[in-house]
XYZ file of C-alpha atoms in Angstrom:
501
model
C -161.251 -180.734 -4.879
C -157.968 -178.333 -5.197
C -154.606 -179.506 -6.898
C -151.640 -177.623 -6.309
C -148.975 -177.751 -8.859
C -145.981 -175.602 -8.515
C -147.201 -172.771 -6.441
C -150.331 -172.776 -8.666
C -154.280 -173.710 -7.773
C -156.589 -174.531 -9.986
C -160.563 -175.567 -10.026
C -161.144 -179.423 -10.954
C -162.862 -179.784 -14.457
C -162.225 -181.599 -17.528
C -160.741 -179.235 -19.601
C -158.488 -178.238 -17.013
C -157.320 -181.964 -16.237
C -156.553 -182.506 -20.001
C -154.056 -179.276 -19.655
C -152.589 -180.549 -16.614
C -151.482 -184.036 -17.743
C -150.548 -182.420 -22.012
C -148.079 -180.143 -19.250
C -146.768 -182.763 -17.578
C -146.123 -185.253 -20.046
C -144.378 -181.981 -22.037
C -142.278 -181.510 -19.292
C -141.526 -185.262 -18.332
C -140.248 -185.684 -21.863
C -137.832 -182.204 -21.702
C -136.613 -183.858 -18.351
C -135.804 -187.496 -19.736
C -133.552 -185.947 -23.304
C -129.895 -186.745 -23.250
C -127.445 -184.182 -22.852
C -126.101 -183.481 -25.962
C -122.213 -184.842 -26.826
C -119.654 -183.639 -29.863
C -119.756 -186.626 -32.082
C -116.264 -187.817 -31.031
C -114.113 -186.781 -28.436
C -110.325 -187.698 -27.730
C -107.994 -187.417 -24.557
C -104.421 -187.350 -24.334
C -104.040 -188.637 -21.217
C -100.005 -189.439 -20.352
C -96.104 -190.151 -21.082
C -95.393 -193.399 -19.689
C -92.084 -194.185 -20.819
C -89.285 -191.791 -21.766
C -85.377 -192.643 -22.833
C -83.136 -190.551 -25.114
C -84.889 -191.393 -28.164
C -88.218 -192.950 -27.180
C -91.497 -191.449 -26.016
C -94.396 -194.375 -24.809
C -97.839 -192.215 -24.487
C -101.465 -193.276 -23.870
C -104.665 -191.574 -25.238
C -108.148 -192.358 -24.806
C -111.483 -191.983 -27.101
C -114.266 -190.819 -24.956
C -116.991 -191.133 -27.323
C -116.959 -191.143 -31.039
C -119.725 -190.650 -33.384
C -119.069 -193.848 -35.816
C -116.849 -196.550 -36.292
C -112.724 -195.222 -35.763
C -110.642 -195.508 -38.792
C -107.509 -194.573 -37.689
C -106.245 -193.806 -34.068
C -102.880 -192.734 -32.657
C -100.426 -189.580 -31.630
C -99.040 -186.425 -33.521
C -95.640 -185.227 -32.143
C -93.395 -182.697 -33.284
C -91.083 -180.219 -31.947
C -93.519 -177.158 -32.670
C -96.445 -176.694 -30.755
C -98.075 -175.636 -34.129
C -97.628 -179.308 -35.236
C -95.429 -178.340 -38.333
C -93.410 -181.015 -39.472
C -95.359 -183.442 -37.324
C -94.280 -187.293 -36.982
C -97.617 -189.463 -37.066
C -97.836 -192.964 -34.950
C -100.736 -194.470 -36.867
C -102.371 -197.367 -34.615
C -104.769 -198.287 -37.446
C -108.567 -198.980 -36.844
C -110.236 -199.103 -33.291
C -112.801 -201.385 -32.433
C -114.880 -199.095 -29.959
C -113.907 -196.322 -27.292
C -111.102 -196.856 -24.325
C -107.628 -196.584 -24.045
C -104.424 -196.530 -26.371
C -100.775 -196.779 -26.401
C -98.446 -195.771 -28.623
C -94.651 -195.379 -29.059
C -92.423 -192.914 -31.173
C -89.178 -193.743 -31.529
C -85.824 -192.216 -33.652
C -86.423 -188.699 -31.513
C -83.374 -186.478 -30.255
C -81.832 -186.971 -26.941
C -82.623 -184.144 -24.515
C -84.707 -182.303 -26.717
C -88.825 -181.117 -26.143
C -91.598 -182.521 -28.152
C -95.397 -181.958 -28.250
C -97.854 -184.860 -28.042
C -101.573 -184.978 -28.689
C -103.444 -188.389 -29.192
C -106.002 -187.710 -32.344
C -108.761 -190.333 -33.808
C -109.848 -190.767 -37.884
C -113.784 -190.873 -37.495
C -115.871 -190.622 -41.316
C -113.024 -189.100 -42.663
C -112.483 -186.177 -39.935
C -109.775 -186.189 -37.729
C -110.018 -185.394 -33.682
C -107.479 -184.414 -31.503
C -107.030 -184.475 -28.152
C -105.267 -182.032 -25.682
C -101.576 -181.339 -26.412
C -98.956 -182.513 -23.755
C -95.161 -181.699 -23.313
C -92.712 -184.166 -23.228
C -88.805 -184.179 -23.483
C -86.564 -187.041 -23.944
C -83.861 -188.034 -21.422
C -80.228 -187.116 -21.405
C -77.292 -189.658 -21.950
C -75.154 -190.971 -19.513
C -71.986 -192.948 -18.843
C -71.134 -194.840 -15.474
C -68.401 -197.542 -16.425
C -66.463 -199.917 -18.951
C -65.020 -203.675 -18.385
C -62.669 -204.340 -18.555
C -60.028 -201.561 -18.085
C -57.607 -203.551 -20.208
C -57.188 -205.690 -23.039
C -56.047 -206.715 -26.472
C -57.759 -205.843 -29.590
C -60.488 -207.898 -31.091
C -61.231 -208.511 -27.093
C -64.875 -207.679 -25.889
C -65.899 -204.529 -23.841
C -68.465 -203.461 -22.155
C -70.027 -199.816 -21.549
C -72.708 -199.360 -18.733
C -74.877 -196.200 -18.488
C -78.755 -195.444 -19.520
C -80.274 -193.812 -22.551
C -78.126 -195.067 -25.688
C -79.756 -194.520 -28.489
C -79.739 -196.692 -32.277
C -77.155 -193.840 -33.353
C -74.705 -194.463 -31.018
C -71.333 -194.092 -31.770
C -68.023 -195.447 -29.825
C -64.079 -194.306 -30.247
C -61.349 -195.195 -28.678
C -59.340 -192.022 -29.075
C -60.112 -190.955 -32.779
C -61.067 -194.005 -34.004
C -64.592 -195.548 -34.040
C -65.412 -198.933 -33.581
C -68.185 -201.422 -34.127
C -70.936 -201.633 -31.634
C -72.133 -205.112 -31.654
C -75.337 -205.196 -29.695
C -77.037 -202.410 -27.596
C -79.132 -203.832 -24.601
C -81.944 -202.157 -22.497
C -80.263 -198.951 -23.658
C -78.391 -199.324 -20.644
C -75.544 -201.038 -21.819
C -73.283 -201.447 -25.352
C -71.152 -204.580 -26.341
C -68.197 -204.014 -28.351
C -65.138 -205.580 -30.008
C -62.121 -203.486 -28.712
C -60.363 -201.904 -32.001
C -56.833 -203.076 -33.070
C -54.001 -200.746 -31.504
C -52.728 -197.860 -33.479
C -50.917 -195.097 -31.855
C -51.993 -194.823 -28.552
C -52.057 -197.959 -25.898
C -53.904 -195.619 -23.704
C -56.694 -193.927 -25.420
C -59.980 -192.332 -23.963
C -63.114 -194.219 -24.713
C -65.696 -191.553 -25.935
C -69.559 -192.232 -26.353
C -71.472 -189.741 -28.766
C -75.281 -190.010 -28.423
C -76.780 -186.968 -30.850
C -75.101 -184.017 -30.154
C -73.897 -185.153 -26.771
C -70.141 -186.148 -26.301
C -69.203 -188.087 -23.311
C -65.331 -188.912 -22.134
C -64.520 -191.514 -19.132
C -61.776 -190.071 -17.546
C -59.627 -193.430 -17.273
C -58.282 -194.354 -20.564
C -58.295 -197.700 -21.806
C -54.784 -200.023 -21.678
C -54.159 -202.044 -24.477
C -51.784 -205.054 -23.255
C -48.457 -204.088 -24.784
C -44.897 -204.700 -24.650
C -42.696 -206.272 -27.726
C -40.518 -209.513 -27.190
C -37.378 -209.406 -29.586
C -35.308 -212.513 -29.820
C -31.352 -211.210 -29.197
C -29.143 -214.054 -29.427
C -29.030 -217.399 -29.167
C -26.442 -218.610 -26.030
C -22.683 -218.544 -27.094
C -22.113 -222.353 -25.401
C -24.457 -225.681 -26.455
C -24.381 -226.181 -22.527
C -27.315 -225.576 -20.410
C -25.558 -223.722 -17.144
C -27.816 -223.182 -13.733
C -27.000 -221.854 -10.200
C -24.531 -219.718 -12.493
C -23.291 -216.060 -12.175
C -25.547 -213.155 -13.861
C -24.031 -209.682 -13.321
C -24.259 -206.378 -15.424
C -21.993 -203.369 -15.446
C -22.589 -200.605 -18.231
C -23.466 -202.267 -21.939
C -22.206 -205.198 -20.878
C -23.927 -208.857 -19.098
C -21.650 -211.248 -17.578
C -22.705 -215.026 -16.867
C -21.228 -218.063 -15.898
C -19.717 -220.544 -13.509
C -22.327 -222.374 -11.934
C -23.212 -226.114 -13.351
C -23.871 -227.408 -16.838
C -26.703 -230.596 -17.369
C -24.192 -232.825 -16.376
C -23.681 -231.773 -12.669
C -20.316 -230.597 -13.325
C -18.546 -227.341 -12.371
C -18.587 -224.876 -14.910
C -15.394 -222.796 -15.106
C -16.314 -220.453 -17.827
C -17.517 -216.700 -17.852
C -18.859 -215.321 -20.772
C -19.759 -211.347 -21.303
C -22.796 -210.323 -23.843
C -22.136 -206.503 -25.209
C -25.860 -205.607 -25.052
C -25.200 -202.652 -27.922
C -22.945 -205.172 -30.316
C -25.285 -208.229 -29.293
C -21.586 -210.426 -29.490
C -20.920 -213.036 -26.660
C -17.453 -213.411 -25.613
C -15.594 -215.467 -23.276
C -14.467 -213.699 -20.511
C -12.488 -215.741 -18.046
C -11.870 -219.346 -17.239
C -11.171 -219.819 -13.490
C -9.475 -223.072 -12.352
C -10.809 -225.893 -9.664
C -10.346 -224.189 -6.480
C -12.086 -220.875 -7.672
C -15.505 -222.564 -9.587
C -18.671 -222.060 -7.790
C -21.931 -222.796 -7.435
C -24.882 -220.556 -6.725
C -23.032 -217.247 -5.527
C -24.507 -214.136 -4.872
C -24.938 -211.637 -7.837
C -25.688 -208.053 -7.786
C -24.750 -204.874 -9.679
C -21.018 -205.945 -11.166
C -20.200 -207.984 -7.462
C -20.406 -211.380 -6.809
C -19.393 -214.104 -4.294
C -19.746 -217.049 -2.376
C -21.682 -219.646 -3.280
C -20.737 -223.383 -3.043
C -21.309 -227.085 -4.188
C -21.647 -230.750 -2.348
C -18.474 -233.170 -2.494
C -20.456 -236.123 -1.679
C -22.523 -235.646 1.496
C -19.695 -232.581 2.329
C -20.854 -229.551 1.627
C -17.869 -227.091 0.077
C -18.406 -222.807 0.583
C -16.430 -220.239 -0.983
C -15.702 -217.421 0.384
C -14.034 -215.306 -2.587
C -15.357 -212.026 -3.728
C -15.583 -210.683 -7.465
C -16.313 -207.339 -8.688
C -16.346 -206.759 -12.383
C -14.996 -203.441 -14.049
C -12.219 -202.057 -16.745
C -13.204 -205.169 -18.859
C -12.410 -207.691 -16.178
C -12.924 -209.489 -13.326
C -11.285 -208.753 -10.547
C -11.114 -210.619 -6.583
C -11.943 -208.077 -4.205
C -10.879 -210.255 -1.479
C -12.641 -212.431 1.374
C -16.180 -212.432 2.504
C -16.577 -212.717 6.589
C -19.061 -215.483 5.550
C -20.356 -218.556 4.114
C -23.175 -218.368 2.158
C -24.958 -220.503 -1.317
C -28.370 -219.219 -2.783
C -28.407 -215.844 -0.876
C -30.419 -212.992 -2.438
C -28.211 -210.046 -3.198
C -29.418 -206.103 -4.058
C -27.926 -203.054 -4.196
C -28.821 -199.508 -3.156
C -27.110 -196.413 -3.602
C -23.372 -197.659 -2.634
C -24.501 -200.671 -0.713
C -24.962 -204.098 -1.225
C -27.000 -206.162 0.592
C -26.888 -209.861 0.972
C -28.836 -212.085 3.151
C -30.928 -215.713 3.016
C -29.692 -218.825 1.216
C -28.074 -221.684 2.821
C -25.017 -221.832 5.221
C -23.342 -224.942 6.560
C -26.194 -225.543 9.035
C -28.632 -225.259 6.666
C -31.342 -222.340 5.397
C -30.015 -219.319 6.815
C -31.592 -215.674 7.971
C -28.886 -213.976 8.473
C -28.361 -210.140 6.797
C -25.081 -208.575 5.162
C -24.230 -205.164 4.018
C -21.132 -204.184 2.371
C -19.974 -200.279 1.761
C -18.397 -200.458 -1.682
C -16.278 -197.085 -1.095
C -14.859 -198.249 2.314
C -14.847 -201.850 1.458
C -16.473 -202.528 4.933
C -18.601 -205.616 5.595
C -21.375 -205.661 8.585
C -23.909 -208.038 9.752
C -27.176 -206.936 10.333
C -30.307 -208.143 11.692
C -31.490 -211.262 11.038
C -34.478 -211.561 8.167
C -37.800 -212.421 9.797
C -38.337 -215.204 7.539
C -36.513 -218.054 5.456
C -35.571 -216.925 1.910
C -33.302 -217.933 -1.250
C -32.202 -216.436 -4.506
C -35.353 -218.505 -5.854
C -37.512 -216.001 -3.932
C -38.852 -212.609 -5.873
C -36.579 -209.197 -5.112
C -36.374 -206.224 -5.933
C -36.063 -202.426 -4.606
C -37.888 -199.501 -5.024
C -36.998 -196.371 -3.983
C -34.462 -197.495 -1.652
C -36.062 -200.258 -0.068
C -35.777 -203.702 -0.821
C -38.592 -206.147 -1.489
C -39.083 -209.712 -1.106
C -41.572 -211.823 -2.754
C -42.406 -215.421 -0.261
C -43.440 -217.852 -3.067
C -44.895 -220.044 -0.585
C -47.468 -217.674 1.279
C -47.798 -214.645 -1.280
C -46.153 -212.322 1.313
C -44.861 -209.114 -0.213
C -42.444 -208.157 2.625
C -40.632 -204.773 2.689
C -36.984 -203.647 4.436
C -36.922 -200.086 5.441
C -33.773 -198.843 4.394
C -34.126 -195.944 6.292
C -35.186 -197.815 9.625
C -33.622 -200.850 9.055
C -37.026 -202.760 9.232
C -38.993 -205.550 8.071
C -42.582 -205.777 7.704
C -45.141 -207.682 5.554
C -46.488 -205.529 2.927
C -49.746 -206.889 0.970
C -50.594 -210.452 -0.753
C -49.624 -210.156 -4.299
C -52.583 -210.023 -6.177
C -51.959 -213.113 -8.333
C -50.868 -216.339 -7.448
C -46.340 -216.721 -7.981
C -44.270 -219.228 -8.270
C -40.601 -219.674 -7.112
C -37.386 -218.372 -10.219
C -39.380 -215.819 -11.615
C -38.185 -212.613 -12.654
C -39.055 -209.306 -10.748
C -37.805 -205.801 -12.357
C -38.610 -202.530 -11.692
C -38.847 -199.512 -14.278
C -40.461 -196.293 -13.523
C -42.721 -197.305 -10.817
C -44.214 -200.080 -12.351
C -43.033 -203.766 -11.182
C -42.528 -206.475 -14.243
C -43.013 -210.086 -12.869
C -43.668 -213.672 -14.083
C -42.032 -216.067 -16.704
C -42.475 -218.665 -14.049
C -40.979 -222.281 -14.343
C -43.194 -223.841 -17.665
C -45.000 -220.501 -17.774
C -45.481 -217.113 -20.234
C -46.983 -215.276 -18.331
C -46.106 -211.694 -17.849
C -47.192 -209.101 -14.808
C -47.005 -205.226 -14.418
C -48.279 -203.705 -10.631
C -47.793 -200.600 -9.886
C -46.018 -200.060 -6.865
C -47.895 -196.672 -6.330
C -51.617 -197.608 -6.896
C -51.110 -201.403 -6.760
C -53.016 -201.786 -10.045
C -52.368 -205.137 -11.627
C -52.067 -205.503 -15.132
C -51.206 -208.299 -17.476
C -48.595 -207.741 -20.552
C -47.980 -209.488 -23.354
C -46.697 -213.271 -22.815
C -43.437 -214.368 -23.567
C -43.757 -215.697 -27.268
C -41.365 -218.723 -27.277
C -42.599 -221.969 -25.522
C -44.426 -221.927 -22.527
C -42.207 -224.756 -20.987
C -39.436 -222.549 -21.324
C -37.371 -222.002 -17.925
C -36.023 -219.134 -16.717
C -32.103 -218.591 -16.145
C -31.276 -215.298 -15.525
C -32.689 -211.833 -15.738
C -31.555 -208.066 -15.643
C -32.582 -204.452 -17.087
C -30.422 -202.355 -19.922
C -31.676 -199.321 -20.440
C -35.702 -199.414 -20.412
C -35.807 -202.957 -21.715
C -35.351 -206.494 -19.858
C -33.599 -209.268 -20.417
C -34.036 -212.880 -19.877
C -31.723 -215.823 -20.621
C -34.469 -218.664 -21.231
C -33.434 -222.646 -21.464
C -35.816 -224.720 -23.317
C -37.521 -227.489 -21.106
C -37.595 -230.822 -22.533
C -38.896 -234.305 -21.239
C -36.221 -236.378 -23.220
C -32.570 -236.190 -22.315
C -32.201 -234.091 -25.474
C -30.271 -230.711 -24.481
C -31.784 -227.771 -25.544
C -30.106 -224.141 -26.100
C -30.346 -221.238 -23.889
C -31.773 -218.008 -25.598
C -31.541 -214.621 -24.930
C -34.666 -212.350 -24.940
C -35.766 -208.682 -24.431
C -38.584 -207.156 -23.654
C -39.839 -203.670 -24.186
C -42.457 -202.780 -21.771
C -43.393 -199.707 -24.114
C -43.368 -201.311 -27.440
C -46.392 -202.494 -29.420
């Protein structure tokens, strides 16, 4: 019998069989040895989080040659490891996968990572990986305006613990920082600036929103306290130069008033001014610039117009003559050398029809009729030429065209009005509000449309509004108290300074 073994042949006997199977078992035993391992062996395998001062990583131990005493993640700046920061994850019960987390790092700045394993006193690290952590960033705040003390909010992604927050030069308080994605403040008090730039510092990294933030603003200064004990509506309210002239009208007891009184805005002393007689008082007249006219009161059921015109100047009143019409409650502007007076009542009732008077040639005209039914308890104002007029009813911002001699509805005003508020204009910015029984104080401007509140009127919020005007950069209001009893409250004069804080 012949055995061939690996290209070899071979006559059977006994000694030969015992070599064959001593051979075979040798090599068996070679083929069946384990491949031979380093005691332990660790992997850094990934980054799976990053942010501006956070770094999430995950190692692995492959094998390890006893039980792990400590496990976890050098990371430093150097790729020599110098100065290393250690996450220690404490014992290991076996091989597999970690996680660890560094935090406190430097926004935008490169670190090295390698995962390492304490095995019988020896450490074993794994292979080194590059990270870098995430740059800052700023998207919005809310709101855009506010008081201070009042609570903001900052939206963007990777704030850090060290975080810092100014409004203009000086830093404020950061209450809470969530998901680093967003900070929650309390808005600083008001120093210099109402309109500072919110900057966010994160490490070295300075970040400016270019839209400052508005403090509310504007001071309310009590001026004088109305000259008579009489409460007087539908009444005159004129100014010319320094000086505010108010009267006629009604006083609580439905009678005709037949005083005028003039305020010296500069000397802040009332005086009286003129008394007219019976067949001159008048109710509800026009008033604009130093003119005024019209007006009218019921006898009875009979309704009674008047038809003089009034212009104040030289320190007195003087009649100008006649108007070519009969109106109460119309709403009177003026532009350039032109007054313009239309709405109100006539004898047949709510009227539309449109005025315009040429003060150097003393020449009335009638225009075209208004779209729409208005009175002196309707919002107006002009800007840049062209007059505006505020529908209490529907919201309706309507514009004239003093160029084209047009109407046309404008916008909805962006909050909700009331009728016998006041409306001024300074710069570009519209000042509205101090409705009937409200505070309540509005700036829009008339450019961007940007609504912004400003601060309320401080006396009572049941206060009502009589008459208002602009000196200089400040406004005026004359302000009677309401009250529920048939007690008679004063009239008070205000300003406010849209600028002051």
């Amino acid at each position: 019998m012949h055995i061939r073994i690996f290209g070899l042949s071979c006559w059977s006997s006994p000694e030969l069989t015992y070599l064959f199977l001593f051979t075979l078992a040798s090599l068996f035993l070679v083929s069946c040895e384990e491949e031979e391992y380093p005691d332990t062996v660790v992997l850094t395998e990934q980054k799976l989080y990053l942010s501006a001062e956070v770094a999430r990583l995950s190692g692995r131990v492959v094998s390890s040659g006893g039980s792990i005493d400590d496990h976890g993640f050098f990371i430093s700046e150097s790729e020599t490891f110098n100065n290393k920061q250690i996450v220690s994850l404490g014992n290991k019960e076996g091989v597999g996968r970690f996680i660890g987390e560094v935090n406190d790092l430097k926004p935008r700045t490169g670190y090295f990572a390698r995962a390492f394993a304490l095995v019988k006193g020896q450490t074993f690290e794994g292979n080194t990986v590059f990270v870098k952590t995430l740059t800052s960033s700023i998207l919005n705040f809310s709101p855009l305006f506010g008081e201070g003390g009042g609570e903001l909010i900052i939206n963007g992604s990777n704030f850090t613990k060290e975080t810092k927050v100014f409004f203009g030069g000086v830093e404020t308080e950061i209450e809470d920082i969530k998901f680093e994605s967003q900070i929650k403040l309390k808005v600083p008090p008001i120093t210099n600036d109402p309109t500072p730039f919110i900057k966010v510092v994160v490490g070295d990294t300075t970040m400016t929103f270019t839209t400052p933030y508005e403090y509310v603003v504007g001071k309310w200064s009590h001026e004088s306290s109305f000259v008579d004990t009489n409460v007087i509506t539908e009444a005159v309210s004129i100014t010319h130069q320094n000086q505010f002239i108010f009267g006629l009208g009604k006083n609580a007891n439905e009678e005709n008033n037949p005083f005028i009184w003039s305020y010296n805005l500069d000397m802040g002393i009332w005086s009286e001014l003129a008394v007219f007689d019976n067949s001159e008082t008048t109710r509800a007249p026009f008033s604009v610039g130093n003119f005024f006219g019209g007006g009218g009161f019921s006898l009875g059921l009979t309704p009674v117009f008047r038809n003089s015109f009034w212009q104040y100047q030289n320190d007195a009143l003087q009649k100008v003559g006649e108007l070519p019409f009969q109106l109460r409650n119309a709403i009177g502007v003026k532009i350039n050398d032109q007054l313009y007076v239309f709405g109100g009542q006539d004898i047949s009732g709510a009227s539309r029809k449109m005025y315009s008077y040429d003060i150097n040639n003393n020449i009335w005209q009638q225009l075209t009729d208004i779209p729409f039914e208005a009175d002196v308890s309707y919002g107006h104002f002009v800007y840049k030429s062209n007059i505006y007029v505020v529908d209490h009813f529907t919201g309706d911002l309507w514009e004239y065209d003093y160029t084209l001699r047009k109407w046309s509805r404008l916008i909805k005003m962006p909050v909700p009005v009331d009728k016998n508020g006041i409306y001024h204009v300074v710069g570009d910015k519209l000042f509205f509000g101090l409705f009937p029984l409200k505070s309540h104080l509005w700036r829009l401007d008339m450019e961007t449309l940007e609504l912004r509140p400003f601060n309320r009127y401080p006396a009572s919020g049941g206060d009502l509004t009589i008459a208002s005007f602009t000196y200089g950069s400040k406004i005026y209001v004359l302000r009677r108290k309401f009250s529920s009893s048939e007690e008679i409250l004063p009239m008070e004069l205000w300003s406010f300074d849209p600028s002051d804080f």
